């Protein structure tokens, strides 16, 4: 059901991605479509849990508004990603051994980006906001569902899956290449406290902090084909 909701959102947002040609005054404005794919490194920055960076992948589409004789371009796009978030836990409350619990995170991001031309359209500095919708955390290994999260006495791995599903992000990075093929490296930071929702779940937080705070961050390395 979670994935179905995500796919429905994607279908609605894709309807906004179009290709058109127009002219505004003395500036030629050309809208082009790009298809993007890449690898991600994802982390959850928090003092509540012990985490480690996880891997993932991202794909999506974007519509770029190329404005001749201006120092910037604009684009808007939709990205889909699947990433791994790893949080340290232990098999039971009395266990002295720990291991990372791997969660899957599916997300859709709607981005509006400005591309500052450092070397024409061949090299641009990219920055802009993103609205993100993501599902709950899902286990990569269901055998870890009853693990206890480190830093807490009785908080289970299942208890913390209900993170906030709407997040506001900011992205900055660089894109380089030719008109049809470009490489891209972006850093995405989540301004929203994605763990805040856990405070309303009446969880057993004995042994640890009952106030939850965490921010998602993502490094993206990929390539884009434009037409």
CSV table of N, CA and C in Angstrom, one decimal, residues 100-196:
chain,number,residue,atom,x,y,z
A,100,UNK,N,24.2,-3.5,13.0
A,100,UNK,CA,23.4,-2.4,12.4
A,100,UNK,C,22.1,-3.0,11.8
A,101,UNK,N,21.1,-2.3,12.1
A,101,UNK,CA,19.8,-2.7,11.5
A,101,UNK,C,19.6,-1.9,10.2
A,102,UNK,N,19.4,-2.6,9.1
A,102,UNK,CA,19.2,-1.9,7.8
A,102,UNK,C,17.8,-1.7,7.5
A,103,UNK,N,17.5,-0.4,7.2
A,103,UNK,CA,16.1,0.0,6.8
A,103,UNK,C,16.1,0.4,5.4
A,104,UNK,N,15.1,0.2,4.6
A,104,UNK,CA,14.9,0.7,3.3
A,104,UNK,C,14.0,2.0,3.4
A,105,UNK,N,14.4,3.0,2.6
A,105,UNK,CA,13.6,4.2,2.6
A,105,UNK,C,13.3,4.6,1.1
A,106,UNK,N,12.0,4.6,0.7
A,106,UNK,CA,11.6,5.0,-0.6
A,106,UNK,C,11.1,6.4,-0.5
A,107,UNK,N,11.5,7.2,-1.5
A,107,UNK,CA,11.2,8.6,-1.5
A,107,UNK,C,11.0,9.2,-2.9
A,108,UNK,N,10.1,10.2,-3.0
A,108,UNK,CA,9.9,11.0,-4.2
A,108,UNK,C,10.2,12.4,-3.9
A,109,UNK,N,10.9,13.1,-4.7
A,109,UNK,CA,11.3,14.5,-4.5
A,109,UNK,C,10.9,15.3,-5.7
A,110,UNK,N,10.2,16.4,-5.4
A,110,UNK,CA,9.9,17.4,-6.4
A,110,UNK,C,10.8,18.6,-6.2
A,111,UNK,N,11.6,18.9,-7.2
A,111,UNK,CA,12.7,19.9,-7.0
A,111,UNK,C,12.5,21.1,-8.0
A,112,UNK,N,12.8,22.3,-7.5
A,112,UNK,CA,12.9,23.5,-8.3
A,112,UNK,C,14.4,24.0,-8.1
A,113,UNK,N,15.1,24.0,-9.2
A,113,UNK,CA,16.6,24.3,-9.1
A,113,UNK,C,17.0,25.5,-10.0
A,114,UNK,N,17.9,26.3,-9.5
A,114,UNK,CA,18.5,27.3,-10.3
A,114,UNK,C,19.9,26.8,-10.6
A,115,UNK,N,20.3,27.0,-11.9
A,115,UNK,CA,21.6,26.6,-12.4
A,115,UNK,C,22.4,27.8,-12.9
A,116,UNK,N,23.4,28.2,-12.0
A,116,UNK,CA,24.2,29.4,-12.3
A,116,UNK,C,25.3,29.0,-13.3
A,117,UNK,N,25.4,29.7,-14.4
A,117,UNK,CA,26.4,29.3,-15.5
A,117,UNK,C,27.8,29.8,-15.1
A,118,UNK,N,28.6,28.8,-14.8
A,118,UNK,CA,30.0,29.1,-14.5
A,118,UNK,C,30.9,29.1,-15.7
A,119,UNK,N,30.5,28.2,-16.7
A,119,UNK,CA,31.2,28.2,-18.0
A,119,UNK,C,30.1,27.9,-19.0
A,120,UNK,N,29.3,28.9,-19.3
A,120,UNK,CA,28.2,28.8,-20.2
A,120,UNK,C,27.2,27.7,-19.6
A,121,UNK,N,26.7,26.9,-20.5
A,121,UNK,CA,25.8,25.8,-20.0
A,121,UNK,C,26.6,24.5,-19.8
A,122,UNK,N,27.9,24.6,-20.0
A,122,UNK,CA,28.7,23.4,-19.8
A,122,UNK,C,29.0,23.0,-18.4
A,123,UNK,N,29.2,24.1,-17.5
A,123,UNK,CA,29.4,23.9,-16.1
A,123,UNK,C,28.5,24.8,-15.3
A,124,UNK,N,27.6,24.3,-14.4
A,124,UNK,CA,26.7,25.1,-13.7
A,124,UNK,C,26.8,24.8,-12.2
A,125,UNK,N,26.5,25.8,-11.4
A,125,UNK,CA,26.4,25.6,-9.9
A,125,UNK,C,24.9,25.6,-9.7
A,126,UNK,N,24.5,24.5,-9.0
A,126,UNK,CA,23.0,24.2,-8.9
A,126,UNK,C,22.6,24.4,-7.4
A,127,UNK,N,21.4,25.0,-7.2
A,127,UNK,CA,20.9,25.1,-5.9
A,127,UNK,C,19.4,25.3,-5.9
A,128,UNK,N,18.7,24.8,-4.9
A,128,UNK,CA,17.3,25.0,-4.9
A,128,UNK,C,16.6,24.1,-3.8
A,129,UNK,N,15.3,24.4,-3.6
A,129,UNK,CA,14.5,23.6,-2.6
A,129,UNK,C,13.9,22.3,-3.2
A,130,UNK,N,13.6,21.4,-2.3
A,130,UNK,CA,12.9,20.2,-2.7
A,130,UNK,C,11.8,19.8,-1.7
A,131,UNK,N,10.7,19.4,-2.2
A,131,UNK,CA,9.6,18.8,-1.4
A,131,UNK,C,9.7,17.3,-1.5
A,132,UNK,N,9.8,16.6,-0.3
A,132,UNK,CA,10.0,15.2,-0.4
A,132,UNK,C,8.9,14.5,0.3
A,133,UNK,N,8.4,13.4,-0.3
A,133,UNK,CA,7.4,12.5,0.3
A,133,UNK,C,8.1,11.1,0.4
A,134,UNK,N,8.2,10.5,1.6
A,134,UNK,CA,8.8,9.2,1.7
A,134,UNK,C,7.9,8.3,2.5
A,135,UNK,N,8.0,7.0,2.3
A,135,UNK,CA,7.3,6.0,3.1
A,135,UNK,C,7.9,5.8,4.4
A,136,UNK,N,7.3,5.0,5.2
A,136,UNK,CA,7.8,4.6,6.5
A,136,UNK,C,9.1,3.8,6.3
A,137,UNK,N,9.9,3.6,7.3
A,137,UNK,CA,11.1,2.8,7.2
A,137,UNK,C,10.7,1.3,7.1
A,138,UNK,N,11.3,0.6,6.2
A,138,UNK,CA,11.0,-0.8,6.0
A,138,UNK,C,12.3,-1.7,6.2
A,139,UNK,N,12.1,-2.8,6.8
A,139,UNK,CA,13.2,-3.7,7.1
A,139,UNK,C,13.8,-4.4,5.9
A,140,UNK,N,15.1,-4.4,5.7
A,140,UNK,CA,15.7,-5.2,4.7
A,140,UNK,C,15.8,-6.7,5.2
A,141,UNK,N,15.9,-6.8,6.5
A,141,UNK,CA,15.9,-8.2,7.0
A,141,UNK,C,14.8,-8.2,8.1
A,142,UNK,N,13.7,-8.9,7.9
A,142,UNK,CA,12.6,-8.9,8.8
A,142,UNK,C,13.0,-9.6,10.1
A,143,UNK,N,14.1,-10.4,10.2
A,143,UNK,CA,14.5,-11.0,11.4
A,143,UNK,C,15.0,-10.0,12.4
A,144,UNK,N,15.2,-8.7,12.0
A,144,UNK,CA,15.6,-7.7,12.9
A,144,UNK,C,14.5,-6.8,13.5
A,145,UNK,N,13.3,-7.2,13.2
A,145,UNK,CA,12.1,-6.4,13.6
A,145,UNK,C,12.1,-6.2,15.1
A,146,UNK,N,12.5,-7.2,15.9
A,146,UNK,CA,12.3,-7.1,17.4
A,146,UNK,C,13.6,-6.7,18.1
A,147,UNK,N,14.6,-6.3,17.3
A,147,UNK,CA,15.9,-5.8,17.9
A,147,UNK,C,15.6,-4.6,18.8
A,148,UNK,N,16.5,-4.4,19.7
A,148,UNK,CA,16.4,-3.2,20.6
A,148,UNK,C,17.4,-2.1,20.1
A,149,UNK,N,17.0,-0.9,20.0
A,149,UNK,CA,17.8,0.2,19.5
A,149,UNK,C,18.8,0.6,20.6
A,150,UNK,N,20.1,0.7,20.2
A,150,UNK,CA,21.1,1.1,21.2
A,150,UNK,C,20.8,2.5,21.7
A,151,UNK,N,21.2,2.8,22.9
A,151,UNK,CA,21.0,4.0,23.7
A,151,UNK,C,19.6,4.0,24.4
A,152,UNK,N,18.8,2.9,24.2
A,152,UNK,CA,17.5,2.8,24.9
A,152,UNK,C,17.4,1.4,25.5
A,153,UNK,N,16.6,1.3,26.5
A,153,UNK,CA,16.4,0.0,27.2
A,153,UNK,C,15.4,-0.9,26.5
A,154,UNK,N,14.3,-0.3,26.0
A,154,UNK,CA,13.3,-1.2,25.4
A,154,UNK,C,12.7,-0.7,24.1
A,155,UNK,N,13.3,0.3,23.5
A,155,UNK,CA,12.8,0.8,22.2
A,155,UNK,C,13.2,-0.2,21.1
A,156,UNK,N,12.2,-0.7,20.5
A,156,UNK,CA,12.4,-1.8,19.4
A,156,UNK,C,12.7,-1.1,18.1
A,157,UNK,N,13.2,-1.9,17.2
A,157,UNK,CA,13.5,-1.5,15.8
A,157,UNK,C,12.2,-1.1,15.1
A,158,UNK,N,11.1,-1.8,15.4
A,158,UNK,CA,9.8,-1.6,14.8
A,158,UNK,C,9.2,-0.2,15.3
A,159,UNK,N,9.5,0.1,16.5
A,159,UNK,CA,8.9,1.4,17.1
A,159,UNK,C,9.3,2.6,16.3
A,160,UNK,N,10.5,2.6,15.7
A,160,UNK,CA,11.0,3.9,15.1
A,160,UNK,C,10.7,3.9,13.5
A,161,UNK,N,9.9,3.0,13.0
A,161,UNK,CA,9.7,3.0,11.6
A,161,UNK,C,8.8,4.2,11.1
A,162,UNK,N,8.0,4.7,12.0
A,162,UNK,CA,7.0,5.7,11.6
A,162,UNK,C,7.5,7.1,11.6
A,163,UNK,N,8.5,7.4,10.8
A,163,UNK,CA,9.1,8.7,10.7
A,163,UNK,C,8.2,9.7,9.9
A,164,UNK,N,8.5,10.9,9.9
A,164,UNK,CA,7.7,11.9,9.2
A,164,UNK,C,7.8,11.6,7.7
A,165,UNK,N,6.7,11.7,7.0
A,165,UNK,CA,6.6,11.3,5.6
A,165,UNK,C,6.7,12.5,4.6
A,166,UNK,N,6.5,13.7,5.1
A,166,UNK,CA,6.7,14.9,4.3
A,166,UNK,C,7.9,15.7,4.9
A,167,UNK,N,8.9,16.0,4.0
A,167,UNK,CA,10.1,16.7,4.4
A,167,UNK,C,10.4,17.8,3.4
A,168,UNK,N,11.0,18.8,3.9
A,168,UNK,CA,11.5,20.0,3.1
A,168,UNK,C,13.0,19.9,3.0
A,169,UNK,N,13.6,19.9,1.8
A,169,UNK,CA,15.0,19.7,1.7
A,169,UNK,C,15.6,20.9,0.9
A,170,UNK,N,16.9,21.1,1.0
A,170,UNK,CA,17.6,22.0,0.2
A,170,UNK,C,18.8,21.2,-0.5
A,171,UNK,N,19.1,21.6,-1.8
A,171,UNK,CA,20.1,20.9,-2.5
A,171,UNK,C,21.1,21.9,-3.1
A,172,UNK,N,22.4,21.5,-3.2
A,172,UNK,CA,23.4,22.3,-3.8
A,172,UNK,C,24.4,21.4,-4.5
A,173,UNK,N,24.9,21.8,-5.6
A,173,UNK,CA,25.9,20.9,-6.3
A,173,UNK,C,26.4,21.5,-7.6
A,174,UNK,N,26.9,20.6,-8.4
A,174,UNK,CA,27.5,21.1,-9.7
A,174,UNK,C,27.1,20.1,-10.8
A,175,UNK,N,26.9,20.6,-12.0
A,175,UNK,CA,26.6,19.8,-13.2
A,175,UNK,C,27.6,20.2,-14.3
A,176,UNK,N,28.2,19.2,-14.9
A,176,UNK,CA,29.2,19.5,-16.0
A,176,UNK,C,29.0,18.5,-17.1
A,177,UNK,N,29.2,19.1,-18.4
A,177,UNK,CA,29.1,18.2,-19.5
A,177,UNK,C,28.6,19.0,-20.7
A,178,UNK,N,28.2,18.2,-21.7
A,178,UNK,CA,27.7,18.8,-23.0
A,178,UNK,C,26.2,18.9,-23.0
A,179,UNK,N,25.7,19.3,-24.1
A,179,UNK,CA,24.3,19.6,-24.2
A,179,UNK,C,23.4,18.3,-23.9
A,180,UNK,N,23.9,17.2,-24.4
A,180,UNK,CA,23.0,16.0,-24.3
A,180,UNK,C,23.4,15.1,-23.2
A,181,UNK,N,24.6,15.1,-22.7
A,181,UNK,CA,25.1,14.3,-21.7
A,181,UNK,C,25.9,15.1,-20.6
A,182,UNK,N,25.4,15.0,-19.4
A,182,UNK,CA,26.1,15.7,-18.3
A,182,UNK,C,26.2,14.9,-17.0
A,183,UNK,N,27.3,15.1,-16.3
A,183,UNK,CA,27.5,14.5,-15.0
A,183,UNK,C,27.1,15.4,-13.9
A,184,UNK,N,26.6,14.9,-12.8
A,184,UNK,CA,26.0,15.7,-11.7
A,184,UNK,C,26.4,15.2,-10.4
A,185,UNK,N,26.8,16.1,-9.4
A,185,UNK,CA,27.0,15.7,-8.0
A,185,UNK,C,26.3,16.7,-7.2
A,186,UNK,N,25.4,16.2,-6.3
A,186,UNK,CA,24.5,17.1,-5.5
A,186,UNK,C,24.6,16.6,-4.0
A,187,UNK,N,24.5,17.6,-3.1
A,187,UNK,CA,24.3,17.3,-1.7
A,187,UNK,C,22.9,17.8,-1.3
A,188,UNK,N,22.1,16.9,-0.7
A,188,UNK,CA,20.8,17.2,-0.3
A,188,UNK,C,20.7,17.1,1.2
A,189,UNK,N,20.2,18.2,1.8
A,189,UNK,CA,20.0,18.2,3.3
A,189,UNK,C,18.6,18.4,3.7
A,190,UNK,N,18.1,17.6,4.6
A,190,UNK,CA,16.7,17.7,5.0
A,190,UNK,C,16.6,18.7,6.2
A,191,UNK,N,15.9,19.8,6.0
A,191,UNK,CA,15.7,20.8,7.0
A,191,UNK,C,14.6,20.4,8.1
A,192,UNK,N,13.8,19.4,7.7
A,192,UNK,CA,12.7,19.0,8.5
A,192,UNK,C,13.2,18.0,9.5
A,193,UNK,N,12.8,18.0,10.8
A,193,UNK,CA,13.1,17.0,11.8
A,193,UNK,C,12.3,15.8,11.5
A,194,UNK,N,12.9,14.8,10.8
A,194,UNK,CA,12.2,13.7,10.3
A,194,UNK,C,11.8,12.7,11.4
A,195,UNK,N,12.4,12.8,12.6
A,195,UNK,CA,12.1,11.9,13.7
A,195,UNK,C,11.0,12.5,14.6
A,196,UNK,N,10.6,13.8,14.4
A,196,UNK,CA,9.7,14.4,15.3
A,196,UNK,C,8.4,13.7,15.5
